[in-house]
């Protein structure tokens, strides 16, 4: 890379928790970041699920470099033992952090393409000497190009939810039935959303933390509004691990989500339908009928909530030479560590620049997006990722390869793991792993010494 290129900023895509943490670590390293955020504020994606309470405490949600940057402003961290909502996370931490970063964060700037300046994907000549070129669509409709020495893509996966179809494609009729289908956990405090589900029969598809949350919300609505009922659709069968780690989960609030879903089934607020791989959504008057690959047809429902996971949007990275796992769409080196088909717990160790590098040098996928379709991402993992990458960009290889992280592990290890049924991998939108927090200080590439798993 030329000196000229090194004078350019590191572009960070997305002002979510991972992107803002990346910017904080870069500032700490005297490297100029430029954060490009499509939405109007910091944490635009988090704000969209602002009504959901996180299962992590504040102590697990604030990046150390960000905290240092915030400290001189008089900012004090919220009580580390309490659980924020998404809205709290955005308003009490992400926005103040973005405000400190000031003009290093640009809103209404949607990245629509990333390439090497003057070099499309197939051109080798002097490729690594060229800066990156980033194509931006501004909120006012104008287009712009900027150049960067490196690109950290922290754009998350929130805007690309997986569809209903058991084969990963939209089910037949899914698009036509869009008015009756939601891909979000309902905000029942919103009167319009409440009215949509009150007294109605709603299918909830998925088996991760998001589906658990939706089932718990609908069960509480059923207590107030007779006739409210949920039909919980799982692509796999129910086993000991279906409801997550329960009381053994070291993130107790995450364990509680599974228990709330179990209670909804046990007390008759929700019927569980297992092994149901939806292939079609048919109309029955105003209602919808879900049809499975095996020919089963469910009784009609009024609404469908789809929580079958999130996917990375790789479309704007198509001119880059990424090394991605063919199944998870996560960086090749990272994928084996997080593959829900292989691992039930304790096997995801803290990782950094080595696991997150691509054939195209200087580009990194971090945060939620780095996990591709794997459902177990935690914010603290992302903070460690960007610390390591910023160190590498600063030429501090020793710090880049040293990993320090307190990583919760699962209490559902031994016997059937959370994802032992391979079909679970695709409909689990946020299960995960967790045991007593273990402070790790290990080299990148070394497996964590996880107790009890
Ligand atoms: C309901 C829910 C609950 C969760 N609870 C927890 C929890 O308790 N604990 C935990 O550790 N993790 C939790 N997570 C997982 C994860 O920590 C969060 O999703 C977190 O927000 C991921 O941060 P991120 O910065 O990677 O992505 P995001 O928060 O999704 O941020 C990405 C940002 O990029 C922007 N963007 C997207 N595309 C573009 C583009 N093309 N150009 C410019 N900007 C773009 C978006 O507007 C957004 O602001 C939860 C996730 C969900 C969905």
Coordinates of C-alpha atoms and ligand atoms in Angstrom, one line a residue:
X1 CA 0.0 0.0 0.0
X2 CA 1.3 3.4 -0.9
X3 CA 1.8 6.2 1.6
X4 CA -0.8 8.1 -0.3
X5 CA -3.3 5.3 0.4
X6 CA -2.4 5.1 4.1
X7 CA -3.4 8.8 4.5
X8 CA -7.0 7.8 3.5
X9 CA -9.6 7.0 6.2
X10 CA -10.7 3.5 7.1
X11 CA -14.3 3.3 6.1
X12 CA -16.6 1.6 8.5
X13 CA -20.0 0.6 7.1
X14 CA -22.7 0.9 9.8
X15 CA -23.0 2.9 13.0
X16 CA -24.3 0.0 15.0
X17 CA -22.5 -1.4 18.1
X18 CA -19.8 -3.1 16.1
X19 CA -19.2 -0.2 13.7
X20 CA -19.0 2.4 16.4
X21 CA -16.7 0.2 18.5
X22 CA -14.5 -0.2 15.4
X23 CA -14.3 3.6 15.0
X24 CA -13.4 3.9 18.7
X25 CA -10.5 1.4 18.4
X26 CA -9.3 3.2 15.3
X27 CA -9.3 6.6 17.0
X28 CA -7.4 5.0 19.9
X29 CA -4.8 3.9 17.4
X30 CA -4.6 7.4 15.7
X31 CA -6.2 6.1 12.6
X32 CA -9.0 8.2 11.0
X33 CA -12.2 6.3 10.7
X34 CA -15.2 7.4 8.6
X35 CA -18.4 5.7 9.6
X36 CA -21.1 5.5 6.9
X37 CA -24.6 4.9 8.3
X38 CA -27.6 4.4 6.1
X39 CA -30.1 5.3 8.7
X40 CA -30.7 8.7 10.3
X41 CA -29.1 8.0 13.7
X42 CA -26.7 5.7 15.5
X43 CA -28.0 2.2 16.1
X44 CA -30.6 2.5 13.4
X45 CA -31.1 -1.2 13.3
X46 CA -31.1 -1.6 17.1
X47 CA -33.7 1.1 17.3
X48 CA -36.0 -1.0 15.0
X49 CA -36.1 -3.7 17.8
X50 CA -35.9 -1.0 20.5
X51 CA -38.8 -2.6 22.4
X52 CA -37.0 -5.9 22.9
X53 CA -35.0 -6.2 26.2
X54 CA -31.5 -7.6 25.7
X55 CA -30.5 -10.8 27.4
X56 CA -27.0 -9.3 28.0
X57 CA -26.4 -6.9 30.8
X58 CA -24.9 -3.4 30.3
X59 CA -21.5 -4.7 31.4
X60 CA -21.4 -6.9 28.3
X61 CA -22.6 -4.3 25.9
X62 CA -20.2 -1.4 26.2
X63 CA -16.9 -1.6 24.3
X64 CA -13.8 -0.7 26.3
X65 CA -12.3 1.7 23.8
X66 CA -15.7 3.4 23.4
X67 CA -16.0 3.8 27.1
X68 CA -12.5 5.5 27.2
X69 CA -13.7 7.9 24.4
X70 CA -16.9 8.7 26.3
X71 CA -15.3 9.2 29.7
X72 CA -14.1 12.8 29.2
X73 CA -17.7 13.9 28.2
X74 CA -18.9 13.0 31.7
X75 CA -20.7 9.9 30.4
X76 CA -21.1 7.3 33.0
X77 CA -21.9 3.7 32.2
X78 CA -25.3 2.5 33.2
X79 CA -25.5 0.0 36.0
X80 CA -23.6 -3.0 34.6
X81 CA -25.9 -5.5 36.2
X82 CA -29.1 -4.3 34.5
X83 CA -30.6 -5.3 31.2
X84 CA -31.2 -2.5 28.6
X85 CA -33.8 -2.6 25.9
X86 CA -32.7 -2.0 22.3
X87 CA -33.9 1.6 22.7
X88 CA -31.8 2.1 25.8
X89 CA -28.7 0.6 24.1
X90 CA -29.1 3.1 21.2
X91 CA -30.0 6.2 23.3
X92 CA -27.8 5.8 26.3
X93 CA -24.7 4.4 24.6
X94 CA -24.6 4.3 20.8
X95 CA -25.8 7.8 20.2
X96 CA -23.6 9.5 22.8
X97 CA -20.7 7.5 21.3
X98 CA -21.5 8.6 17.8
X99 CA -21.8 12.2 19.0
X100 CA -18.3 12.1 20.5
X101 CA -17.0 10.7 17.1
X102 CA -18.7 13.8 15.6
X103 CA -18.1 14.3 11.9
X104 CA -16.4 10.9 11.7
X105 CA -19.9 9.5 11.5
X106 CA -22.1 10.3 8.5
X107 CA -25.9 9.5 8.5
X108 CA -28.1 8.9 5.6
X109 CA -25.1 7.4 3.7
X110 CA -26.0 4.0 2.3
X111 CA -23.1 2.1 0.9
X112 CA -24.1 0.5 -2.4
X113 CA -20.8 -0.8 -3.6
X114 CA -17.2 -1.4 -2.6
X115 CA -14.3 -2.1 -5.0
X116 CA -10.7 -1.3 -5.7
X117 CA -10.2 2.0 -7.4
X118 CA -10.1 1.3 -11.2
X119 CA -9.9 -2.5 -10.6
X120 CA -12.9 -4.7 -10.9
X121 CA -12.9 -8.1 -9.4
X122 CA -11.0 -9.9 -12.1
X123 CA -8.1 -7.4 -12.5
X124 CA -4.9 -8.4 -10.7
X125 CA -2.5 -5.6 -11.8
X126 CA -1.4 -3.5 -8.9
X127 CA -4.5 -4.4 -7.1
X128 CA -3.2 -4.2 -3.6
X129 CA -1.7 -0.8 -4.3
X130 CA -5.1 0.7 -5.1
X131 CA -7.2 2.2 -2.4
X132 CA -10.8 1.0 -2.0
X133 CA -13.5 3.0 -3.7
X134 CA -16.9 3.2 -1.9
X135 CA -20.1 4.0 -3.7
X136 CA -22.6 5.9 -1.5
X137 CA -26.3 6.7 -2.0
X138 CA -27.1 9.7 0.2
X139 CA -30.5 10.3 1.8
X140 CA -31.1 13.3 -0.5
X141 CA -30.7 11.0 -3.5
X142 CA -27.3 12.1 -4.6
X143 CA -24.6 9.6 -5.3
X144 CA -21.0 9.9 -4.3
X145 CA -17.6 8.0 -4.3
X146 CA -15.0 8.1 -1.6
X147 CA -11.7 6.3 -1.3
X148 CA -10.4 4.4 1.7
X149 CA -7.3 2.6 2.8
X150 CA -9.3 -0.3 4.3
X151 CA -13.0 -1.2 4.8
X152 CA -14.6 -2.6 7.9
X153 CA -18.1 -3.8 7.0
X154 CA -20.2 -3.7 10.2
X155 CA -23.5 -3.4 8.4
X156 CA -25.2 -6.2 10.3
X157 CA -27.9 -8.6 9.0
X158 CA -31.0 -6.9 10.3
X159 CA -32.3 -5.8 6.9
X160 CA -32.2 -9.2 5.3
X161 CA -34.4 -11.7 7.3
X162 CA -34.7 -15.2 6.1
X163 CA -38.0 -16.2 4.4
X164 CA -40.5 -18.9 5.5
X165 CA -39.5 -21.6 3.1
X166 CA -37.8 -24.7 4.6
X167 CA -35.6 -24.7 1.5
X168 CA -34.4 -21.1 2.2
X169 CA -36.5 -19.7 -0.6
X170 CA -39.7 -17.7 0.0
X171 CA -42.5 -20.2 0.2
X172 CA -45.0 -20.2 -2.6
X173 CA -47.5 -17.4 -1.9
X174 CA -45.3 -15.8 0.8
X175 CA -44.8 -12.6 -1.1
X176 CA -48.5 -12.3 -2.1
X177 CA -49.4 -12.7 1.6
X178 CA -47.0 -10.0 2.7
X179 CA -49.6 -7.9 4.4
X180 CA -50.3 -10.7 6.9
X181 CA -46.6 -11.6 7.5
X182 CA -44.1 -9.9 9.7
X183 CA -40.4 -10.7 10.1
X184 CA -40.0 -8.9 13.4
X185 CA -40.7 -9.5 17.1
X186 CA -44.0 -7.6 17.6
X187 CA -44.0 -4.4 19.7
X188 CA -47.1 -5.0 21.7
X189 CA -46.8 -1.6 23.4
X190 CA -47.7 0.0 20.0
X191 CA -51.5 0.0 19.9
X192 CA -51.6 -0.7 16.1
X193 CA -49.4 -3.7 16.5
X194 CA -51.3 -4.9 19.6
X195 CA -54.6 -4.7 17.7
X196 CA -53.0 -6.7 14.9
X197 CA -52.4 -9.7 17.2
X198 CA -55.0 -9.3 19.9
X199 CA -57.7 -12.0 19.8
X200 CA -56.0 -13.5 16.7
X201 CA -54.5 -16.8 15.8
X202 CA -50.8 -16.2 14.9
X203 CA -48.2 -18.7 13.6
X204 CA -44.7 -18.1 14.9
X205 CA -42.0 -19.7 12.8
X206 CA -38.5 -20.2 14.2
X207 CA -36.8 -21.7 17.2
X208 CA -34.3 -19.1 18.4
X209 CA -34.3 -16.4 21.0
X210 CA -36.4 -14.1 18.8
X211 CA -39.1 -16.8 18.4
X212 CA -39.1 -17.5 22.1
X213 CA -39.6 -13.7 22.7
X214 CA -42.5 -13.5 20.3
X215 CA -44.2 -16.5 21.9
X216 CA -43.7 -15.0 25.4
X217 CA -45.2 -11.7 24.2
X218 CA -48.2 -13.4 22.6
X219 CA -48.8 -15.5 25.7
X220 CA -48.9 -12.4 27.8
X221 CA -51.3 -10.8 25.4
X222 CA -53.5 -13.9 25.6
X223 CA -53.8 -13.4 29.3
X224 CA -55.5 -10.1 28.7
X225 CA -57.3 -10.7 25.4
X226 CA -59.2 -14.0 25.1
X227 CA -58.9 -15.6 21.7
X228 CA -55.3 -14.7 21.3
X229 CA -53.4 -17.9 20.4
X230 CA -50.0 -18.9 18.9
X231 CA -49.1 -21.8 16.7
X232 CA -45.4 -22.4 17.1
X233 CA -43.9 -23.9 14.0
X234 CA -40.5 -25.7 14.2
X235 CA -38.7 -27.3 11.4
X236 CA -37.2 -29.8 13.8
X237 CA -38.6 -31.8 16.6
X238 CA -38.7 -30.8 20.2
X239 CA -35.8 -32.2 22.3
X240 CA -34.2 -31.3 25.6
X241 CA -32.3 -28.5 23.9
X242 CA -35.2 -26.9 22.1
X243 CA -35.8 -24.3 24.7
X244 CA -32.1 -23.4 25.0
X245 CA -30.0 -23.6 28.2
X246 CA -32.8 -22.6 30.6
X247 CA -31.5 -22.1 34.1
X248 CA -28.1 -23.5 33.1
X249 CA -27.6 -20.7 30.6
X250 CA -24.9 -18.3 31.9
X251 CA -26.7 -15.5 30.3
X252 CA -29.7 -16.0 32.7
X253 CA -32.0 -13.7 30.7
X254 CA -31.4 -15.6 27.6
X255 CA -32.2 -18.9 29.4
X256 CA -35.4 -17.3 30.6
X257 CA -36.6 -16.6 27.1
X258 CA -36.6 -20.3 26.3
X259 CA -38.4 -21.1 29.6
X260 CA -41.0 -18.5 28.8
X261 CA -41.6 -20.1 25.4
X262 CA -41.9 -23.5 27.2
X263 CA -44.4 -22.1 29.6
X264 CA -46.5 -20.8 26.7
X265 CA -46.7 -24.3 25.3
X266 CA -47.2 -26.0 28.7
X267 CA -50.1 -23.6 29.7
X268 CA -51.8 -24.0 26.3
X269 CA -51.2 -20.4 25.0
X270 CA -49.2 -21.9 22.1
X271 CA -49.5 -25.2 20.2
X272 CA -46.2 -26.5 18.9
X273 CA -46.1 -28.1 15.5
X274 CA -42.8 -29.9 14.9
X275 CA -41.0 -31.2 11.8
X276 CA -43.0 -28.7 9.7
X277 CA -41.0 -27.4 6.7
X278 CA -43.2 -24.8 5.1
X279 CA -43.4 -24.9 1.3
X280 CA -46.5 -22.8 0.6
X281 CA -48.7 -20.1 2.1
X282 CA -52.3 -20.3 0.8
X283 CA -55.2 -18.1 1.3
X284 CA -58.4 -19.1 3.0
X285 CA -60.6 -16.0 2.8
X286 CA -58.8 -13.4 4.9
X287 CA -56.7 -16.0 6.7
X288 CA -53.6 -18.0 5.7
X289 CA -52.9 -21.7 5.6
X290 CA -49.4 -23.0 5.9
X291 CA -48.6 -26.1 3.9
X292 CA -45.6 -28.3 4.6
X293 CA -43.3 -30.3 2.3
X294 CA -44.9 -33.5 3.6
X295 CA -48.4 -32.3 2.6
X296 CA -49.6 -31.3 6.0
X297 CA -51.9 -28.2 6.1
X298 CA -52.4 -26.3 9.3
X299 CA -55.6 -24.8 10.4
X300 CA -55.9 -21.2 9.1
X301 CA -54.2 -18.4 11.0
X302 CA -54.7 -14.6 10.9
X303 CA -51.1 -13.6 11.1
X304 CA -47.7 -15.1 10.6
X305 CA -44.5 -14.0 12.4
X306 CA -41.3 -15.3 10.7
X307 CA -38.2 -15.5 12.9
X308 CA -36.1 -18.0 10.9
X309 CA -32.9 -16.1 11.2
X310 CA -31.0 -13.3 9.4
X311 CA -28.7 -13.3 6.4
X312 CA -25.8 -11.1 5.3
X313 CA -26.4 -8.8 2.4
X314 CA -23.3 -9.4 0.2
X315 CA -24.6 -7.7 -2.9
X316 CA -22.6 -4.5 -2.4
X317 CA -19.4 -6.4 -1.9
X318 CA -19.6 -8.3 -5.2
X319 CA -16.5 -6.6 -6.7
X320 CA -14.3 -7.8 -3.8
X321 CA -12.5 -11.1 -3.5
X322 CA -14.0 -12.4 -0.3
X323 CA -13.3 -15.8 1.2
X324 CA -16.6 -17.0 2.5
X325 CA -17.8 -20.4 3.7
X326 CA -20.2 -21.8 1.2
X327 CA -22.8 -22.7 3.8
X328 CA -22.7 -20.0 6.5
X329 CA -21.5 -17.1 4.3
X330 CA -19.1 -16.3 7.1
X331 CA -15.3 -15.7 6.6
X332 CA -13.7 -19.1 5.8
X333 CA -11.5 -19.2 8.9
X334 CA -14.3 -18.2 11.2
X335 CA -17.0 -20.5 9.9
X336 CA -15.8 -23.8 11.4
X337 CA -15.9 -22.2 14.8
X338 CA -19.5 -21.0 14.7
X339 CA -21.1 -23.6 12.5
X340 CA -24.4 -24.6 14.2
X341 CA -24.3 -27.9 12.3
X342 CA -21.1 -28.8 14.1
X343 CA -21.0 -27.1 17.5
X344 CA -23.4 -27.0 20.3
X345 CA -21.4 -25.0 22.8
X346 CA -18.1 -23.9 24.1
X347 CA -16.4 -24.1 20.8
X348 CA -16.6 -20.5 19.6
X349 CA -13.4 -18.9 20.9
X350 CA -12.6 -15.3 20.8
X351 CA -11.1 -14.4 17.5
X352 CA -9.7 -11.5 15.5
X353 CA -8.0 -10.3 12.4
X354 CA -6.6 -13.7 11.4
X355 CA -10.0 -15.4 11.3
X356 CA -11.6 -12.3 9.6
X357 CA -9.2 -11.7 6.8
X358 CA -10.0 -12.3 3.1
X359 CA -8.0 -12.9 -0.1
X360 CA -8.8 -9.2 -0.7
X361 CA -6.5 -7.6 1.8
X362 CA -7.8 -4.7 3.9
X363 CA -11.5 -5.7 3.9
X364 CA -13.1 -7.2 7.0
X365 CA -16.7 -8.3 7.8
X366 CA -17.3 -7.8 11.5
X367 CA -20.1 -7.8 14.1
X368 CA -23.3 -9.6 13.3
X369 CA -22.4 -9.8 9.6
X370 CA -19.2 -11.8 10.3
X371 CA -21.3 -14.7 11.5
X372 CA -23.1 -14.9 8.2
X373 CA -26.1 -17.1 8.8
X374 CA -24.9 -18.5 12.2
X375 CA -27.2 -17.3 14.9
X376 CA -25.1 -17.1 18.0
X377 CA -23.3 -13.7 17.7
X378 CA -22.8 -11.6 20.8
X379 CA -21.8 -8.0 20.9
X380 CA -18.8 -8.6 23.0
X381 CA -17.4 -10.9 20.4
X382 CA -17.7 -8.1 17.9
X383 CA -15.9 -5.7 20.2
X384 CA -13.0 -8.1 20.4
X385 CA -13.0 -8.5 16.6
X386 CA -12.6 -4.8 15.9
X387 CA -10.0 -4.3 18.6
X388 CA -7.8 -6.9 16.9
X389 CA -8.4 -5.4 13.4
X390 CA -7.6 -1.9 14.5
X391 CA -4.4 -3.2 16.1
X392 CA -3.5 -5.0 12.8
X393 CA -4.2 -1.8 10.8
X394 CA -1.9 0.1 13.1
X395 CA 0.8 -2.5 12.5
X396 CA 0.7 -3.8 16.0
X397 CA 0.6 -7.5 15.2
X398 CA 1.3 -8.6 18.7
X399 CA -1.8 -6.9 20.0
X400 CA -3.8 -8.1 16.9
X401 CA -3.0 -11.7 17.7
X402 CA -3.5 -11.5 21.5
X403 CA -7.1 -12.0 22.4
X404 CA -8.6 -11.1 25.7
X405 CA -12.3 -11.6 26.3
X406 CA -14.7 -12.8 28.9
X407 CA -16.8 -15.2 27.0
X408 CA -20.0 -16.8 28.3
X409 CA -20.5 -20.4 27.4
X410 CA -23.5 -22.5 27.3
X411 CA -25.1 -24.6 29.9
X412 CA -26.7 -26.9 27.4
X413 CA -23.6 -28.9 26.6
X414 CA -23.4 -32.6 26.9
X415 CA -26.1 -34.8 25.4
X416 CA -28.1 -33.0 22.7
X417 CA -26.6 -29.7 21.8
X418 CA -28.7 -26.7 20.8
X419 CA -28.1 -27.4 17.2
X420 CA -27.7 -31.2 17.2
X421 CA -30.5 -31.5 14.8
X422 CA -29.0 -30.1 11.6
X423 CA -32.4 -28.7 10.6
X424 CA -32.3 -26.5 13.7
X425 CA -29.5 -24.5 12.2
X426 CA -31.7 -22.8 9.7
X427 CA -34.6 -21.9 11.9
X428 CA -32.7 -20.9 15.0
X429 CA -32.6 -17.1 14.9
X430 CA -30.7 -16.5 18.1
X431 CA -30.1 -19.4 20.3
X432 CA -26.6 -19.7 21.6
X433 CA -24.1 -20.9 23.9
X434 CA -23.3 -19.9 27.3
X435 CA -21.5 -21.6 31.1
X436 CA -19.7 -19.6 33.8
X437 CA -17.9 -16.7 32.3
X438 CA -14.3 -17.6 31.6
X439 CA -11.7 -14.9 31.2
X440 CA -9.5 -15.9 28.3
X441 CA -6.2 -14.6 27.3
X442 CA -5.1 -16.8 24.4
X443 CA -3.5 -16.5 21.0
X444 CA -5.7 -16.2 18.0
X445 CA -6.3 -19.7 16.6
X446 CA -6.2 -21.5 19.9
X447 CA -9.4 -23.0 21.2
X448 CA -10.9 -21.7 24.4
X449 CA -10.5 -23.8 27.5
X450 CA -14.1 -24.0 28.2
X451 CA -15.1 -25.6 31.4
X452 CA -17.6 -28.3 31.4
X453 CA -18.4 -28.5 27.7
Ligands
LIG1 C1 -33.7 -8.8 18.8 C2 -32.2 -8.9 19.1 C3 -31.8 -9.1 20.3 C4 -30.4 -9.2 20.6 N1 -29.9 -9.3 21.8 C5 -28.6 -9.4 22.1 C6 -28.1 -9.5 23.4 O1 -28.9 -9.5 24.4 N2 -26.8 -9.6 23.6 C7 -25.9 -9.6 22.6 O2 -24.7 -9.6 22.8 N3 -26.3 -9.5 21.3 C8 -27.7 -9.5 21.0 N4 -28.1 -9.4 19.7 C9 -27.1 -9.6 18.6 C10 -26.2 -8.4 18.3 O3 -25.4 -8.1 19.3 C11 -27.0 -7.2 17.8 O4 -27.8 -7.6 16.6 C12 -26.1 -6.1 17.4 O5 -27.0 -5.0 17.1 C13 -25.2 -6.4 16.2 O6 -24.4 -5.2 16.0 P1 -23.8 -4.8 14.6 O7 -23.2 -3.5 14.8 O8 -23.0 -6.0 14.1 O9 -25.1 -4.7 13.6 P2 -26.3 -3.7 13.6 O10 -26.7 -3.4 15.0 O11 -27.4 -4.4 12.8 O12 -25.8 -2.4 12.9 C14 -25.6 -2.3 11.6 C15 -25.8 -0.9 11.1 O13 -25.4 -0.8 9.7 C16 -26.3 0.0 9.1 N5 -26.3 -0.4 7.6 C17 -26.8 -1.6 7.1 N6 -26.5 -1.6 5.8 C18 -25.8 -0.5 5.5 C19 -25.3 0.1 4.3 N7 -25.3 -0.6 3.1 N8 -24.7 1.3 4.3 C20 -24.5 2.0 5.5 N9 -25.1 1.5 6.7 C21 -25.7 0.3 6.6 C22 -27.6 -0.2 9.7 O14 -28.5 0.8 9.5 C23 -27.2 -0.4 11.2 O15 -27.2 0.8 11.9 C24 -29.5 -9.2 19.5 C25 -30.0 -9.1 18.2 C26 -31.3 -9.0 18.0 C27 -31.8 -8.8 16.5

